[in-house]
Short mmCIF file of C-alpha atoms in Angstrom, two decimals:
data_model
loop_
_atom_site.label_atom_id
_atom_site.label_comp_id
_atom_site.label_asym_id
_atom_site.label_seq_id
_atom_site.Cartn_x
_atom_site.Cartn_y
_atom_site.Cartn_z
CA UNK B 1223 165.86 91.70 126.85
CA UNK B 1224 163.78 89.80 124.46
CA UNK B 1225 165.25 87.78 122.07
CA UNK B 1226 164.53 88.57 118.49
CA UNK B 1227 160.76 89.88 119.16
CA UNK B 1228 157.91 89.70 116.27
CA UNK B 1229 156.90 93.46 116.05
CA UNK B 1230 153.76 93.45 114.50
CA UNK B 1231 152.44 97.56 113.40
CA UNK B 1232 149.36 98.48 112.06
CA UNK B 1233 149.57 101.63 109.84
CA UNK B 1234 146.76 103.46 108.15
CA UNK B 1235 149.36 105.67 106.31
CA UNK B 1236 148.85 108.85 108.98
CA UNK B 1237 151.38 111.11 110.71
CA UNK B 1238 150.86 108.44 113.65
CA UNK B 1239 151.66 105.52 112.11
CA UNK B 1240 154.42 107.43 110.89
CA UNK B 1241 155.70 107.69 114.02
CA UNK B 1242 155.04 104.34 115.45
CA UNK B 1243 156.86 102.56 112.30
CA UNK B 1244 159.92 104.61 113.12
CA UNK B 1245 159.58 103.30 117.29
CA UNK B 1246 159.18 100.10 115.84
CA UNK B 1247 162.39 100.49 113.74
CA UNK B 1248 164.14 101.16 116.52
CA UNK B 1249 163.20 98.84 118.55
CA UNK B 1250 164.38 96.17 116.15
CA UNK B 1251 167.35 97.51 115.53
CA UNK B 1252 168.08 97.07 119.32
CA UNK B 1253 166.33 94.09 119.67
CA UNK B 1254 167.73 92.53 116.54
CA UNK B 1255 163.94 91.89 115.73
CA UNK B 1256 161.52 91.29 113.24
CA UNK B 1257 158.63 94.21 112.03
CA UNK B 1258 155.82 92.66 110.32
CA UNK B 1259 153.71 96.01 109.17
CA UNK B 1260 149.72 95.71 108.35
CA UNK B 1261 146.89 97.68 107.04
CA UNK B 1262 143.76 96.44 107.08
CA UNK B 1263 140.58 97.85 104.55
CA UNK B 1264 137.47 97.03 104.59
CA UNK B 1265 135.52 95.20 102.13
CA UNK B 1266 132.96 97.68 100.51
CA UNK B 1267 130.10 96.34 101.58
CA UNK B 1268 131.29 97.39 105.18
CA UNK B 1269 131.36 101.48 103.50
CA UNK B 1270 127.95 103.57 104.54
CA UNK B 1271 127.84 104.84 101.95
CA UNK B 1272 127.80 102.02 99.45
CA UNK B 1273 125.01 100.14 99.23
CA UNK B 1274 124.38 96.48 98.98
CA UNK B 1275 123.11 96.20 95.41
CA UNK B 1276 125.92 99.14 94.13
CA UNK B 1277 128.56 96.40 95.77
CA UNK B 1278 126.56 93.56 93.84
CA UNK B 1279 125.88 95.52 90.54
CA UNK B 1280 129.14 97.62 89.65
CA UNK B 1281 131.94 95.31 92.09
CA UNK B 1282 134.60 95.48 89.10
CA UNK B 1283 136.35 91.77 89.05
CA UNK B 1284 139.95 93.02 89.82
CA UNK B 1285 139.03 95.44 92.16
CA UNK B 1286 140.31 93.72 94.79
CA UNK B 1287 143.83 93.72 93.13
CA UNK B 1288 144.13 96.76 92.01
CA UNK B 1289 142.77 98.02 95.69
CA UNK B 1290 145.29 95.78 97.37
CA UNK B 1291 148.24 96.72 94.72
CA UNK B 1292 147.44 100.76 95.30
CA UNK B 1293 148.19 100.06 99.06
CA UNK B 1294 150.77 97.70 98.65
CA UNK B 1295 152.74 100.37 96.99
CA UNK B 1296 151.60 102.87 99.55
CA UNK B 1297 152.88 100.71 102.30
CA UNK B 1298 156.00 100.40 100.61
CA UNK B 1299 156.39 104.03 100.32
CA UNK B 1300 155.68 104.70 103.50
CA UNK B 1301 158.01 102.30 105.14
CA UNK B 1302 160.70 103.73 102.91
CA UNK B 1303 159.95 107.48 103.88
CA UNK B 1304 159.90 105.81 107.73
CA UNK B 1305 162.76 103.93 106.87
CA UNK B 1306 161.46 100.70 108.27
CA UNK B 1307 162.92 96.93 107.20
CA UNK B 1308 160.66 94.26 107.49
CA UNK B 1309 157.36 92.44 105.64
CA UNK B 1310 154.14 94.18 104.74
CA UNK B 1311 150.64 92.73 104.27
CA UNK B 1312 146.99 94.29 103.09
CA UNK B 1313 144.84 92.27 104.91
CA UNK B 1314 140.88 93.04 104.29
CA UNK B 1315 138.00 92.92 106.61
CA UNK B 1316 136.94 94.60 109.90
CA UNK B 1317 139.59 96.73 111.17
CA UNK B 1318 140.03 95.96 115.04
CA UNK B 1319 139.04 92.23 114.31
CA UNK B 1320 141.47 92.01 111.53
CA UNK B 1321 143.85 93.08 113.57
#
């Protein structure tokens, strides 16, 4: 058995990621683990359908925060609805590279 595994679990708040958090809560339960939970968003530059001078020209300055604090409190929720213990963390960028 491993000894007090990092479970790392990416989440992008769907009926699957439901379902994986909850595997993952197991799993440290048994394990006596750790569950580090992640979302990742891109920055809007990386959107098709925002272009680069719309990014440049109308980019409020706390966008990022408030974007980041919106999910934050998403991925809070949905740990508590999954009933998962552990840390969360919006990370931005590329998805599968950021991950």
């Amino acid at each position: 058995m491993l000894s007090r595994p990092y479970i790392v679990v990416a989440s992008d708040f769907s009926a699957s990621s439901d379902y994986a958090l909850k595997a993952a809560e197991k799993l440290r339960k048994k394990s006596n683990g750790q569950i580090h939970v992640i979302h990742v968003t891109p920055y809007p530059d990386q959107w098709d359908w925002l272009t680069n001078d719309v990014v440049i020209n109308y980019y409020p300055d706390n966008y990022k925060k408030n974007l980041i604090d919106g999910l934050s409190n998403q991925l809070t929720a949905q740990m508590k609805r999954c009933g998962v213990e552990g840390k969360r963390e919006i990370l931005m960028g590329p998805t599968a590279k950021t991950i």
